[in-house]
Every structure is written in structure tokens, then in C-alpha cells.
């Protein structure tokens, strides 16, 4: 037998003792609020039931003998008793639709009214009936309607129909058809014959009769029978067989072993299934005899009788009633209603799917039970802290559709609170999350003591009132530990308690329980953040979530929540976070709420005091050295501060914190100044004034951004940028020059040990200076030139002199100082005058300042540009000291090129004259062409005959009259061709018409 459980599914509500001792109960039938009792002396008793409202079930229901019989007897009363026959009443069928009762006794069928007022009538024509079963059809059954199928009528019926339809009971079949008001079909076993009949009932039960629908051959010794849809299942001592009421065919379902209990069948109304008893095992089959689901294993010896009550199977034997769940097969409740050996026990149920009552009987008394409402069962299990049992019951009810969503949500919330007070925090939160009606604000009192900002938001929902009012988690843990200690003491004294065995065998510590409680409440609040809550509840969830993070020192979670979009109340948290040293989280919180000034103040403090351990940094966990760790922490503070300042348009705030960020990371300072995220840009004058003069690269990057990205045309900014680059270039040049001295090694050794940062801009400063000096026209070149006048920045000087238009100085620098012949020649080409090359040649030949003549450069110039120079001027310029072998070849080539250009010019001149003459001749020939006009000649435009009219001819040979010529114009022909735009070339010819 399945393990017994402590669930209270049914409770007694009525008790009835037979009025005389010589009566003995043989059968029962329960219908609504009435109970029919059949006795062994052939009497039929009618009892009226008056169930009182369902009381709250007690935790440990006592046996029925200990319950007040007077209180139970008040719920039942004997209405009437009638005598049916002198033999025991075997079966009772209540036909409540028409107020009739059908009784089987002494092999005959008797019928009477439901109130037992009229005399009992015996149905004639039926004798030796051993078993009767009423036909039931399932809810969605497609079973055959036997009463409308005349082909299934018996052979005797068809013979009688030929003679007018007279039956043995004296009623004509046609009259029967007219008097039928109900469809009550039964299966009878008479000997070895299975007979299907239909009761024909009218308002006067004295005229009751029956019609035989079908007869079939059956087995001997039928003990039990059930008729469901088109299948009739019969039980004999040999086994169970199935008959088809349509075809009459039969088949074996189960064969019973030898020495087994008598067969017993029970129709299960809920799912329209049939339970077959095989010894002490109940096998459930469908209407076709196929097993469905699992089997039910009953107590040893098997039951005397079986009933059906909602989702339970009720079995009785030896004064005990057991309730088994149909799906799980577990025995969920056992009740005692008589002493062992009391005799044959009987159980009766309501013949419907939603039956709530069951009646059991011993030979001398009847006890009625009713199903305890599901909610009351759940409450009872929760009171006894049988949480797993309660959850199983709820799951069963949910699968069967007996619980609404509201009740289900209420249950999960109630179980969650009970588990929480029972120190099972993980399971409690799991149930909280499954409840759709529970509000996150209901856990607020567990986190913060009342009164607080959110006290009025907490719904006063007591659910089923099974848990104490909410208190802070510390109190929950303390009370739970006290209960565990009390239970351990009681257990040693031999008193049973309901405390979890795990806690008794291994008592947890207060710290462990408190940590588990906080972790799971955190989990619930994190999920609740995703729900659609009111603003006040969102504020409570986020603020209290930060409280819990701080309690467990979850630094990463605190900072993640504070830096993301949140609804935290700053006033509730700033003192808490400041006092606990979680300044980073507080800074993130300030920033998320737009309190940038306070956030930046914290980041500044952290950057200055990082080494004092004001916050934990990931670099420490990664094993970095102390120096690198401190640097990483400071830069983190600077980075977070820069993220705030990049969005801020508060100029005073930006400039206030710019200095310390620039000290830690100049790149971040540049990012702040050049950010385009802010709505209003900073004033350049104020920014430039605030930048530390020592932070030259920051200033240069800012000026470069203003000029290149913001397209600033302020001459002051361009000049300032050029001057700053020029100063840096001079310093860089001097530094490079000094680095080549013998003292370089000593100077490197004396360098400061501070971490050297890479330059903000990777390109060399002189390259940037040269590019800017060439590209910009808005700076003051004279001011820049004054700055670099005494330096060695000759190329920069050349660019500036070029801006000032001093060509001679530019050529001197390029040719003589830099000795860049290619650049000098390129500059001459840009000037575009031949005298520039002559000037450059003169500089090569006479450098002055004691320098030797640059003959190779001069020869190169003559070689590249000699063709554009005047040979006489070149010869006059050449120095007498220049070796003849260097210049002879170049001069000879110049002369040859000069002669070549002269002759080439003559050729071009004469060719041009030839083309000109040819063009004049072609024009003359074109104008000299003749046109013949006859009487048939037409104007190509208006198509009028030309005759003796004036006409004109276009180059494309179209002829028009003078009138059309005036209208068309002399450059555009009839075809639309414009000869000024589309010139026509062709030889002359004579055109005839």
C-alpha cells in the first residue's frame, strides 16, 4: 500500500444508527441530499441529510467513535421506511430526474417514488435477475442510441410487433412509444443471458413498463457489471469480459488468478473510466477495456466496496476508509468508522463528476463524509508545515483545473511567507516569483524597519493569515534560531516538533542564515525591477536593493546599479554609503541623478587618496604591483570624472576639475575640452586661460580642435597655435641637439623616476608646425618669425618669408642654408618668372659669406631649366672660375635647344599660314557653289513653290524661302542644326535641284 499521508481530504458530517437491532444494511445509494439504505430483511429506508457549513479541519482528526455522535446525528434524519420484499435489497438506482427509485431484491425489479409515498410496484416479466447496471454515456461519447435502432430489437420483439406489439405485461408497443418520457436503459443478467432493457416511465409509476432492446448470451456467475457507452464490462470469478451492446461480441479483458477476491467493478465518473479490482490492485481502463494511467494498490486483503469522490477513489474494509489519489496512486487519508471485524462495509457516492459526498456503512450504522474544500486542505497542510505535501496538492489541483489563477498566486505568496519565517529563504523567494499578485513592496518591511518612507506602500494583505506580520530579516533569523533551540530541547525531552530535521541535526549560524536571506531577497528585488511598477515602488525596490548590496558588500553590484538607470533615493543612501566607505557607488549614484558637482568632488577625493584604500580596485585582484595599482585607481577616477564632464555644459565646473584630471591623464583633459556631447561649447578664451602653461600639449590639442574641427577663423587662435608649435619645435630641436653631447648618459640617469607618458600627438612637432604654417593664412607670420628668428628652423623661416612675399630670402634659405636644390627650383617654378631661375643661378655661383660656389647645383639647374633661360644672360652670369668641362656640355645643349626652339617656331608659323590659306580657300569655294531652282523646287520649311522668290541655302543643303530664312535665322537650318555649335566640315560641290 502506498505510504499514508497527513492530508485531510474528507471529514464526517452525519451519523445514523439503524432504529432496530434486527435490521442489517445491505446496500446504499446517495443522491444529492438524500440517502437510501437497503436492509437484509428487504426494507428500504429514506434518510435526509443536512450538511452544516464546512468547519476548519483539525490538525489530527480523531476516530469517529470519539466525535460527538449527537452533533453528527443532528445532520441526518429518517424520513420513511417501506418494505420491498422479504429478501435483502441488493441494488438501489435513484432516477432523480423523474423522482423514482429502482430496487433489485429477490431476483425482481421494484419501482417506487423517490419519497417512498406510493406503494412499491414489481415489474412483471423479469425473474431471476442477479445483477443490474445502468447505462452511462461519457461527456463527449459517440455511443449508439439503442432506443432509436429498431434493427437491434430482439427477435421476440419483432414477432410481437407483427401481432400488434402486445408484450407480456399487457402494454402495446405503440402505446409505449407514445408514453416514453425518459431514456433509462439497463443491462440485466438473468442466468446466462444478458438482456438490455429500457424502462418506460410516465407520471404514474403504476404504469411503469420496460422494452427489451437486445438479448445476448453471457456467462454464469456474474458478480459485478458496469455499462459505459457501448461497452458492458462484466466480472465473474474467472475474470473480466467486455460485451458490445451494438454487435453483441465479447472479449476477455483480464483473467483472475485462483483463490483471488471476488470481482468488483466501479465506474469513475470524473474521466468516464472503469476500475477493475484484481485481488488488492485496482486497474483503471477506458470504455474499450484498455488500461489508462497507473494502478492503485490497496491494503492487503482488498476492499469490500469502492466509491468515487472527485479525484479520489474511496475503498472500505474492516471499519476503515482509505482515500487514494487516482493519478498518483498515493493513499492520502485513512479514517476509522468502525472496529475491526465489524463485518461487510459498503460505500456509496453521488453519481456525478463533481460529487462532494460519500457514505459508508457497517451492518448497523451509516456515516456520511464530505470533501473538504481544496483551500481548507491546503491551509491545513500549511498549518502543519507540510509544505511539500501542500505544493503537491496544489500541483494536482492545478492540473485538474480546480484552482483559479488568483488562488494559485495567493497560495504561492502564502507559502513563500511561511517558508521565509521557517528560514527556507531560497524556496520562499521561488514561490514569491511564481505569485502574480504579490507586490514587491510586501518585502519592504523585511529590509527596513517601520516607519519609513515606504511604510504606506506596503499592502496589508494577510492572505490566509497563517504567517506572522513581517519584521526585519534580523528578527526573522533570531526568532527562527530561538525556535530551533526550543525544538532541540523539546526533542531531547521526547516531545515531537515540526522544525526541519536538517536544522536539528546541523543547526545553522546566524551569519549564514542572514546572508542567505539577504541574497534571496536581492534575487527577488532584481527580478521585480523588470516588472511594470509605480514610481514609488520602483524607488523603494532600487533603494532597498542598494541597502542589501551594501549589507553583503557587493561592490560590483552596487556600482552597476548606481551607474545604470535607477530610481534610488539619494537622501536615503548618501549617509549610508559615505559612512561605509563605498564612495565609488555614491559617486555613480550622484552622477546618475544629475548631481555632477558632488560626483566630481568624490572622484577628486578618490584620485588624491587612492593609496589609503578608499575603494577596491580590480587591479589589486589581478596581482598588479602597488605602484601600478595606485596609478590604475587614479586613472579610473579621472576616467569616470571625465565621462561626467564630457556631457556637462557648466563651464565653471569643467574648468574647476580640469587641472587635476590633466595632472593624471592629459588625454582625458583633451577629451573633456573637445567633447561634442555637450549642448553648449566652452568659451575658448576661458579655457585657454585655465589651461596650465606647462600643459603645452593640451593647449595645442585644444587649439588644433578649434581650428580644424570647429573651423575657427579667429586670427588670435591661429597665431597662438602657431606660436605654441614654434616654441615646442625650438625646444624639441634644442633637446635633440643636446642629447648628442657626451653628458647624455648622465642626464638619462638623473631623469625623474615618474612614469613617462606618451605624447598626446604621435606626429613630430616640426611636421605639425610646417603643415600648419603652409595651410593657414590667418596667423601673423611676422610674430611667428620674430620668435624663430634666432633658431635653426630654416624651413619654417622659408615658409614664413614666402607668406611675406620675400622671394630672395626664401631662395637663399632653400638653396644656401638647406641646400635643397629641388625645393628651390620648385619655388622658382611657382614664381613663374625666368628671372627667378637666374637669381637662383647667381646664388649658386656666388653664395657669399665665404662659401664655395655650388657648381654642381648650378649645373643641375642649367640641366633642368636651361631651356627656359637666356643663353646670353647665363654666359654673363657664369663665373670665370667655373671649370669649362662642367659647363661646356650644358651650354652647348642650351644653344642647341635654343636653335631647335627657334626652328620649331618657324615650322609652326608656316604651318599655321598654310592652314589659314586653306581655310580661306574652302570658305571661298563654299560661297561659290551654284544652286539650280526650277518650277518644282519647294521650300524645305513651308513647302511653298520657290518660283522666282528669293531663297537661301544652309550648309547642310537645305533650301528655304526668304520669309522662312528671316524667321529661322542664318545659323540654324530647318533640321534644327545650329552651325555655330555644331560646325559642318565638307568639300564644296555643285547643288542642283
PDB file of N, CA and C in Angstrom, residues 31-109:
ATOM      1  N   UNK A  31     -27.926  10.289  -3.223  1.00  0.00           N
ATOM      2  CA  UNK A  31     -28.369  11.180  -4.293  1.00  0.00           C
ATOM      3  C   UNK A  31     -28.659  12.546  -3.698  1.00  0.00           C
ATOM      4  N   UNK A  32     -27.803  13.525  -4.038  1.00  0.00           N
ATOM      5  CA  UNK A  32     -27.947  14.900  -3.560  1.00  0.00           C
ATOM      6  C   UNK A  32     -28.009  14.911  -2.036  1.00  0.00           C
ATOM      7  N   UNK A  33     -29.110  15.315  -1.466  1.00  0.00           N
ATOM      8  CA  UNK A  33     -29.195  15.403   0.000  1.00  0.00           C
ATOM      9  C   UNK A  33     -30.019  14.275   0.600  1.00  0.00           C
ATOM     10  N   UNK A  34     -30.190  13.192  -0.154  1.00  0.00           N
ATOM     11  CA  UNK A  34     -30.952  12.043   0.350  1.00  0.00           C
ATOM     12  C   UNK A  34     -30.089  10.802   0.272  1.00  0.00           C
ATOM     13  N   UNK A  35     -30.368   9.868   1.191  1.00  0.00           N
ATOM     14  CA  UNK A  35     -29.614   8.622   1.258  1.00  0.00           C
ATOM     15  C   UNK A  35     -30.610   7.476   1.407  1.00  0.00           C
ATOM     16  N   UNK A  36     -30.494   6.499   0.510  1.00  0.00           N
ATOM     17  CA  UNK A  36     -31.362   5.311   0.547  1.00  0.00           C
ATOM     18  C   UNK A  36     -30.557   4.148   1.099  1.00  0.00           C
ATOM     19  N   UNK A  37     -31.116   3.498   2.089  1.00  0.00           N
ATOM     20  CA  UNK A  37     -30.453   2.382   2.761  1.00  0.00           C
ATOM     21  C   UNK A  37     -31.316   1.138   2.578  1.00  0.00           C
ATOM     22  N   UNK A  38     -30.688   0.110   1.999  1.00  0.00           N
ATOM     23  CA  UNK A  38     -31.367  -1.174   1.843  1.00  0.00           C
ATOM     24  C   UNK A  38     -30.902  -2.152   2.904  1.00  0.00           C
ATOM     25  N   UNK A  39     -31.844  -2.868   3.473  1.00  0.00           N
ATOM     26  CA  UNK A  39     -31.504  -3.782   4.566  1.00  0.00           C
ATOM     27  C   UNK A  39     -31.626  -5.221   4.098  1.00  0.00           C
ATOM     28  N   UNK A  40     -31.140  -6.126   4.979  1.00  0.00           N
ATOM     29  CA  UNK A  40     -31.156  -7.543   4.622  1.00  0.00           C
ATOM     30  C   UNK A  40     -32.553  -8.169   4.789  1.00  0.00           C
ATOM     31  N   UNK A  41     -33.438  -7.493   5.452  1.00  0.00           N
ATOM     32  CA  UNK A  41     -34.799  -8.027   5.574  1.00  0.00           C
ATOM     33  C   UNK A  41     -35.734  -7.458   4.525  1.00  0.00           C
ATOM     34  N   UNK A  42     -35.160  -6.765   3.524  1.00  0.00           N
ATOM     35  CA  UNK A  42     -35.956  -6.295   2.401  1.00  0.00           C
ATOM     36  C   UNK A  42     -36.562  -4.929   2.587  1.00  0.00           C
ATOM     37  N   UNK A  43     -36.134  -4.162   3.560  1.00  0.00           N
ATOM     38  CA  UNK A  43     -36.685  -2.829   3.785  1.00  0.00           C
ATOM     39  C   UNK A  43     -35.834  -1.777   3.071  1.00  0.00           C
ATOM     40  N   UNK A  44     -36.479  -0.655   2.750  1.00  0.00           N
ATOM     41  CA  UNK A  44     -35.804   0.476   2.114  1.00  0.00           C
ATOM     42  C   UNK A  44     -36.049   1.705   2.977  1.00  0.00           C
ATOM     43  N   UNK A  45     -34.928   2.321   3.477  1.00  0.00           N
ATOM     44  CA  UNK A  45     -35.007   3.477   4.355  1.00  0.00           C
ATOM     45  C   UNK A  45     -34.605   4.731   3.585  1.00  0.00           C
ATOM     46  N   UNK A  46     -35.317   5.821   3.807  1.00  0.00           N
ATOM     47  CA  UNK A  46     -35.010   7.119   3.211  1.00  0.00           C
ATOM     48  C   UNK A  46     -34.512   8.058   4.302  1.00  0.00           C
ATOM     49  N   UNK A  47     -33.229   8.491   4.162  1.00  0.00           N
ATOM     50  CA  UNK A  47     -32.620   9.412   5.119  1.00  0.00           C
ATOM     51  C   UNK A  47     -32.429  10.769   4.445  1.00  0.00           C
ATOM     52  N   UNK A  48     -32.673  11.828   5.214  1.00  0.00           N
ATOM     53  CA  UNK A  48     -32.453  13.200   4.715  1.00  0.00           C
ATOM     54  C   UNK A  48     -31.188  13.757   5.364  1.00  0.00           C
ATOM     55  N   UNK A  49     -30.295  14.294   4.547  1.00  0.00           N
ATOM     56  CA  UNK A  49     -29.025  14.836   5.030  1.00  0.00           C
ATOM     57  C   UNK A  49     -29.112  16.351   5.090  1.00  0.00           C
ATOM     58  N   UNK A  50     -28.505  16.900   6.136  1.00  0.00           N
ATOM     59  CA  UNK A  50     -28.499  18.360   6.311  1.00  0.00           C
ATOM     60  C   UNK A  50     -27.082  18.796   6.676  1.00  0.00           C
ATOM     61  N   UNK A  51     -26.188  18.848   5.674  1.00  0.00           N
ATOM     62  CA  UNK A  51     -24.783  19.194   5.984  1.00  0.00           C
ATOM     63  C   UNK A  51     -24.669  20.636   6.429  1.00  0.00           C
ATOM     64  N   UNK A  52     -23.930  20.871   7.515  1.00  0.00           N
ATOM     65  CA  UNK A  52     -23.664  22.224   8.011  1.00  0.00           C
ATOM     66  C   UNK A  52     -22.472  22.803   7.268  1.00  0.00           C
ATOM     67  N   UNK A  53     -22.260  24.125   7.356  1.00  0.00           N
ATOM     68  CA  UNK A  53     -21.077  24.716   6.712  1.00  0.00           C
ATOM     69  C   UNK A  53     -19.803  24.031   7.155  1.00  0.00           C
ATOM     70  N   UNK A  54     -18.872  23.961   6.223  1.00  0.00           N
ATOM     71  CA  UNK A  54     -17.633  23.231   6.466  1.00  0.00           C
ATOM     72  C   UNK A  54     -16.796  23.925   7.527  1.00  0.00           C
ATOM     73  N   UNK A  55     -16.522  23.280   8.647  1.00  0.00           N
ATOM     74  CA  UNK A  55     -15.654  23.896   9.645  1.00  0.00           C
ATOM     75  C   UNK A  55     -14.194  23.739   9.249  1.00  0.00           C
ATOM     76  N   UNK A  56     -13.332  24.453   9.958  1.00  0.00           N
ATOM     77  CA  UNK A  56     -11.898  24.321   9.716  1.00  0.00           C
ATOM     78  C   UNK A  56     -11.442  22.962  10.199  1.00  0.00           C
ATOM     79  N   UNK A  57     -10.755  22.194   9.366  1.00  0.00           N
ATOM     80  CA  UNK A  57     -10.344  20.849   9.788  1.00  0.00           C
ATOM     81  C   UNK A  57      -9.323  20.914  10.908  1.00  0.00           C
ATOM     82  N   UNK A  58      -9.424  19.973  11.791  1.00  0.00           N
ATOM     83  CA  UNK A  58      -8.469  19.908  12.894  1.00  0.00           C
ATOM     84  C   UNK A  58      -7.192  19.254  12.416  1.00  0.00           C
ATOM     85  N   UNK A  59      -6.069  19.570  13.049  1.00  0.00           N
ATOM     86  CA  UNK A  59      -4.809  19.006  12.577  1.00  0.00           C
ATOM     87  C   UNK A  59      -4.775  17.492  12.625  1.00  0.00           C
ATOM     88  N   UNK A  60      -5.341  16.871  13.683  1.00  0.00           N
ATOM     89  CA  UNK A  60      -5.327  15.417  13.821  1.00  0.00           C
ATOM     90  C   UNK A  60      -6.758  14.942  14.065  1.00  0.00           C
ATOM     91  N   UNK A  61      -7.473  14.566  12.998  1.00  0.00           N
ATOM     92  CA  UNK A  61      -8.872  14.173  13.182  1.00  0.00           C
ATOM     93  C   UNK A  61      -8.966  12.906  14.012  1.00  0.00           C
ATOM     94  N   UNK A  62      -9.763  12.889  15.054  1.00  0.00           N
ATOM     95  CA  UNK A  62      -9.893  11.686  15.898  1.00  0.00           C
ATOM     96  C   UNK A  62     -10.761  10.653  15.209  1.00  0.00           C
ATOM     97  N   UNK A  63     -10.752   9.419  15.668  1.00  0.00           N
ATOM     98  CA  UNK A  63     -11.655   8.403  15.123  1.00  0.00           C
ATOM     99  C   UNK A  63     -13.105   8.821  15.310  1.00  0.00           C
ATOM    100  N   UNK A  64     -13.963   8.195  14.507  1.00  0.00           N
ATOM    101  CA  UNK A  64     -15.364   8.607  14.517  1.00  0.00           C
ATOM    102  C   UNK A  64     -16.016   8.328  15.865  1.00  0.00           C
ATOM    103  N   UNK A  65     -15.502   7.302  16.585  1.00  0.00           N
ATOM    104  CA  UNK A  65     -16.099   6.997  17.883  1.00  0.00           C
ATOM    105  C   UNK A  65     -15.900   8.132  18.867  1.00  0.00           C
ATOM    106  N   UNK A  66     -14.810   8.890  18.695  1.00  0.00           N
ATOM    107  CA  UNK A  66     -14.538   9.957  19.653  1.00  0.00           C
ATOM    108  C   UNK A  66     -15.224  11.260  19.290  1.00  0.00           C
ATOM    109  N   UNK A  67     -15.853  11.324  18.074  1.00  0.00           N
ATOM    110  CA  UNK A  67     -16.566  12.524  17.680  1.00  0.00           C
ATOM    111  C   UNK A  67     -17.948  12.483  18.307  1.00  0.00           C
ATOM    112  N   UNK A  68     -18.446  13.642  18.653  1.00  0.00           N
ATOM    113  CA  UNK A  68     -19.756  13.725  19.290  1.00  0.00           C
ATOM    114  C   UNK A  68     -20.828  13.170  18.356  1.00  0.00           C
ATOM    115  N   UNK A  69     -21.428  12.037  18.742  1.00  0.00           N
ATOM    116  CA  UNK A  69     -22.474  11.441  17.914  1.00  0.00           C
ATOM    117  C   UNK A  69     -23.713  12.315  17.857  1.00  0.00           C
ATOM    118  N   UNK A  70     -23.913  13.055  18.910  1.00  0.00           N
ATOM    119  CA  UNK A  70     -25.097  13.920  18.924  1.00  0.00           C
ATOM    120  C   UNK A  70     -24.984  15.005  17.871  1.00  0.00           C
ATOM    121  N   UNK A  71     -23.779  15.559  17.728  1.00  0.00           N
ATOM    122  CA  UNK A  71     -23.602  16.620  16.743  1.00  0.00           C
ATOM    123  C   UNK A  71     -23.723  16.080  15.326  1.00  0.00           C
ATOM    124  N   UNK A  72     -23.240  14.838  15.112  1.00  0.00           N
ATOM    125  CA  UNK A  72     -23.338  14.251  13.779  1.00  0.00           C
ATOM    126  C   UNK A  72     -24.748  13.760  13.487  1.00  0.00           C
ATOM    127  N   UNK A  73     -25.435  13.293  14.504  1.00  0.00           N
ATOM    128  CA  UNK A  73     -26.785  12.775  14.284  1.00  0.00           C
ATOM    129  C   UNK A  73     -27.772  13.869  13.942  1.00  0.00           C
ATOM    130  N   UNK A  74     -27.452  15.087  14.351  1.00  0.00           N
ATOM    131  CA  UNK A  74     -28.367  16.183  14.036  1.00  0.00           C
ATOM    132  C   UNK A  74     -28.403  16.494  12.545  1.00  0.00           C
ATOM    133  N   UNK A  75     -27.418  16.024  11.808  1.00  0.00           N
ATOM    134  CA  UNK A  75     -27.341  16.334  10.384  1.00  0.00           C
ATOM    135  C   UNK A  75     -28.045  15.295   9.516  1.00  0.00           C
ATOM    136  N   UNK A  76     -28.685  14.303  10.094  1.00  0.00           N
ATOM    137  CA  UNK A  76     -29.376  13.280   9.334  1.00  0.00           C
ATOM    138  C   UNK A  76     -30.671  12.915  10.065  1.00  0.00           C
ATOM    139  N   UNK A  77     -31.686  12.608   9.276  1.00  0.00           N
ATOM    140  CA  UNK A  77     -32.980  12.226   9.868  1.00  0.00           C
ATOM    141  C   UNK A  77     -33.634  11.169   8.999  1.00  0.00           C
ATOM    142  N   UNK A  78     -34.357  10.259   9.625  1.00  0.00           N
ATOM    143  CA  UNK A  78     -35.067   9.191   8.932  1.00  0.00           C
ATOM    144  C   UNK A  78     -36.429   9.720   8.514  1.00  0.00           C
ATOM    145  N   UNK A  79     -36.699   9.719   7.220  1.00  0.00           N
ATOM    146  CA  UNK A  79     -37.964  10.234   6.706  1.00  0.00           C
ATOM    147  C   UNK A  79     -39.023   9.143   6.600  1.00  0.00           C
ATOM    148  N   UNK A  80     -38.629   7.998   6.015  1.00  0.00           N
ATOM    149  CA  UNK A  80     -39.680   6.991   5.763  1.00  0.00           C
ATOM    150  C   UNK A  80     -39.026   5.637   5.540  1.00  0.00           C
ATOM    151  N   UNK A  81     -39.774   4.594   5.817  1.00  0.00           N
ATOM    152  CA  UNK A  81     -39.323   3.218   5.611  1.00  0.00           C
ATOM    153  C   UNK A  81     -40.419   2.440   4.900  1.00  0.00           C
ATOM    154  N   UNK A  82     -40.046   1.697   3.869  1.00  0.00           N
ATOM    155  CA  UNK A  82     -41.005   0.850   3.158  1.00  0.00           C
ATOM    156  C   UNK A  82     -40.413  -0.541   3.039  1.00  0.00           C
ATOM    157  N   UNK A  83     -41.291  -1.519   2.889  1.00  0.00           N
ATOM    158  CA  UNK A  83     -40.867  -2.903   2.706  1.00  0.00           C
ATOM    159  C   UNK A  83     -40.954  -3.246   1.237  1.00  0.00           C
ATOM    160  N   UNK A  84     -39.840  -3.752   0.702  1.00  0.00           N
ATOM    161  CA  UNK A  84     -39.781  -4.109  -0.715  1.00  0.00           C
ATOM    162  C   UNK A  84     -40.107  -5.578  -0.914  1.00  0.00           C
ATOM    163  N   UNK A  85     -39.422  -6.430  -0.165  1.00  0.00           N
ATOM    164  CA  UNK A  85     -39.649  -7.875  -0.254  1.00  0.00           C
ATOM    165  C   UNK A  85     -39.150  -8.495   1.036  1.00  0.00           C
ATOM    166  N   UNK A  86     -39.155  -9.800   1.059  1.00  0.00           N
ATOM    167  CA  UNK A  86     -38.659 -10.486   2.250  1.00  0.00           C
ATOM    168  C   UNK A  86     -37.200 -10.845   2.144  1.00  0.00           C
ATOM    169  N   UNK A  87     -36.553 -10.513   1.051  1.00  0.00           N
ATOM    170  CA  UNK A  87     -35.143 -10.833   0.840  1.00  0.00           C
ATOM    171  C   UNK A  87     -34.316  -9.554   0.890  1.00  0.00           C
ATOM    172  N   UNK A  88     -32.991  -9.689   1.045  1.00  0.00           N
ATOM    173  CA  UNK A  88     -32.142  -8.489   1.125  1.00  0.00           C
ATOM    174  C   UNK A  88     -32.251  -7.621  -0.134  1.00  0.00           C
ATOM    175  N   UNK A  89     -32.153  -6.343   0.095  1.00  0.00           N
ATOM    176  CA  UNK A  89     -32.087  -5.393  -1.022  1.00  0.00           C
ATOM    177  C   UNK A  89     -30.662  -5.418  -1.575  1.00  0.00           C
ATOM    178  N   UNK A  90     -30.511  -5.748  -2.864  1.00  0.00           N
ATOM    179  CA  UNK A  90     -29.179  -5.929  -3.449  1.00  0.00           C
ATOM    180  C   UNK A  90     -28.653  -4.666  -4.136  1.00  0.00           C
ATOM    181  N   UNK A  91     -29.531  -3.956  -4.837  1.00  0.00           N
ATOM    182  CA  UNK A  91     -29.086  -2.748  -5.538  1.00  0.00           C
ATOM    183  C   UNK A  91     -30.189  -1.710  -5.503  1.00  0.00           C
ATOM    184  N   UNK A  92     -29.760  -0.419  -5.480  1.00  0.00           N
ATOM    185  CA  UNK A  92     -30.700   0.698  -5.491  1.00  0.00           C
ATOM    186  C   UNK A  92     -30.246   1.679  -6.576  1.00  0.00           C
ATOM    187  N   UNK A  93     -31.176   2.035  -7.466  1.00  0.00           N
ATOM    188  CA  UNK A  93     -30.885   3.003  -8.529  1.00  0.00           C
ATOM    189  C   UNK A  93     -31.859   4.170  -8.377  1.00  0.00           C
ATOM    190  N   UNK A  94     -31.287   5.361  -8.169  1.00  0.00           N
ATOM    191  CA  UNK A  94     -32.112   6.553  -7.981  1.00  0.00           C
ATOM    192  C   UNK A  94     -32.239   7.261  -9.322  1.00  0.00           C
ATOM    193  N   UNK A  95     -33.503   7.373  -9.782  1.00  0.00           N
ATOM    194  CA  UNK A  95     -33.787   8.089 -11.028  1.00  0.00           C
ATOM    195  C   UNK A  95     -34.303   9.464 -10.642  1.00  0.00           C
ATOM    196  N   UNK A  96     -33.379  10.342 -10.257  1.00  0.00           N
ATOM    197  CA  UNK A  96     -33.760  11.626  -9.663  1.00  0.00           C
ATOM    198  C   UNK A  96     -34.464  12.532 -10.658  1.00  0.00           C
ATOM    199  N   UNK A  97     -34.255  12.337 -11.967  1.00  0.00           N
ATOM    200  CA  UNK A  97     -34.878  13.220 -12.948  1.00  0.00           C
ATOM    201  C   UNK A  97     -36.402  13.143 -12.910  1.00  0.00           C
ATOM    202  N   UNK A  98     -36.924  11.944 -12.614  1.00  0.00           N
ATOM    203  CA  UNK A  98     -38.388  11.785 -12.586  1.00  0.00           C
ATOM    204  C   UNK A  98     -38.887  11.417 -11.202  1.00  0.00           C
ATOM    205  N   UNK A  99     -37.974  11.438 -10.191  1.00  0.00           N
ATOM    206  CA  UNK A  99     -38.388  11.154  -8.829  1.00  0.00           C
ATOM    207  C   UNK A  99     -38.787   9.717  -8.613  1.00  0.00           C
ATOM    208  N   UNK A 100     -37.966   8.783  -9.114  1.00  0.00           N
ATOM    209  CA  UNK A 100     -38.279   7.363  -8.965  1.00  0.00           C
ATOM    210  C   UNK A 100     -37.060   6.633  -8.440  1.00  0.00           C
ATOM    211  N   UNK A 101     -37.293   5.467  -7.857  1.00  0.00           N
ATOM    212  CA  UNK A 101     -36.226   4.621  -7.320  1.00  0.00           C
ATOM    213  C   UNK A 101     -36.462   3.204  -7.825  1.00  0.00           C
ATOM    214  N   UNK A 102     -35.423   2.589  -8.408  1.00  0.00           N
ATOM    215  CA  UNK A 102     -35.470   1.214  -8.911  1.00  0.00           C
ATOM    216  C   UNK A 102     -34.659   0.358  -7.960  1.00  0.00           C
ATOM    217  N   UNK A 103     -35.269  -0.764  -7.503  1.00  0.00           N
ATOM    218  CA  UNK A 103     -34.645  -1.600  -6.490  1.00  0.00           C
ATOM    219  C   UNK A 103     -34.592  -3.038  -6.999  1.00  0.00           C
ATOM    220  N   UNK A 104     -33.429  -3.687  -6.764  1.00  0.00           N
ATOM    221  CA  UNK A 104     -33.272  -5.112  -7.079  1.00  0.00           C
ATOM    222  C   UNK A 104     -33.292  -5.886  -5.770  1.00  0.00           C
ATOM    223  N   UNK A 105     -34.242  -6.836  -5.694  1.00  0.00           N
ATOM    224  CA  UNK A 105     -34.344  -7.662  -4.488  1.00  0.00           C
ATOM    225  C   UNK A 105     -35.010  -8.981  -4.846  1.00  0.00           C
ATOM    226  N   UNK A 106     -34.433 -10.064  -4.381  1.00  0.00           N
ATOM    227  CA  UNK A 106     -35.010 -11.393  -4.571  1.00  0.00           C
ATOM    228  C   UNK A 106     -35.178 -11.731  -6.048  1.00  0.00           C
ATOM    229  N   UNK A 107     -34.278 -11.222  -6.902  1.00  0.00           N
ATOM    230  CA  UNK A 107     -34.311 -11.514  -8.335  1.00  0.00           C
ATOM    231  C   UNK A 107     -35.335 -10.720  -9.105  1.00  0.00           C
ATOM    232  N   UNK A 108     -36.035  -9.791  -8.470  1.00  0.00           N
ATOM    233  CA  UNK A 108     -37.037  -8.981  -9.143  1.00  0.00           C
ATOM    234  C   UNK A 108     -36.638  -7.504  -9.087  1.00  0.00           C
ATOM    235  N   UNK A 109     -37.242  -6.742 -10.019  1.00  0.00           N
ATOM    236  CA  UNK A 109     -37.049  -5.300 -10.045  1.00  0.00           C
ATOM    237  C   UNK A 109     -38.306  -4.640  -9.527  1.00  0.00           C
TER     238      UNK A 109
END
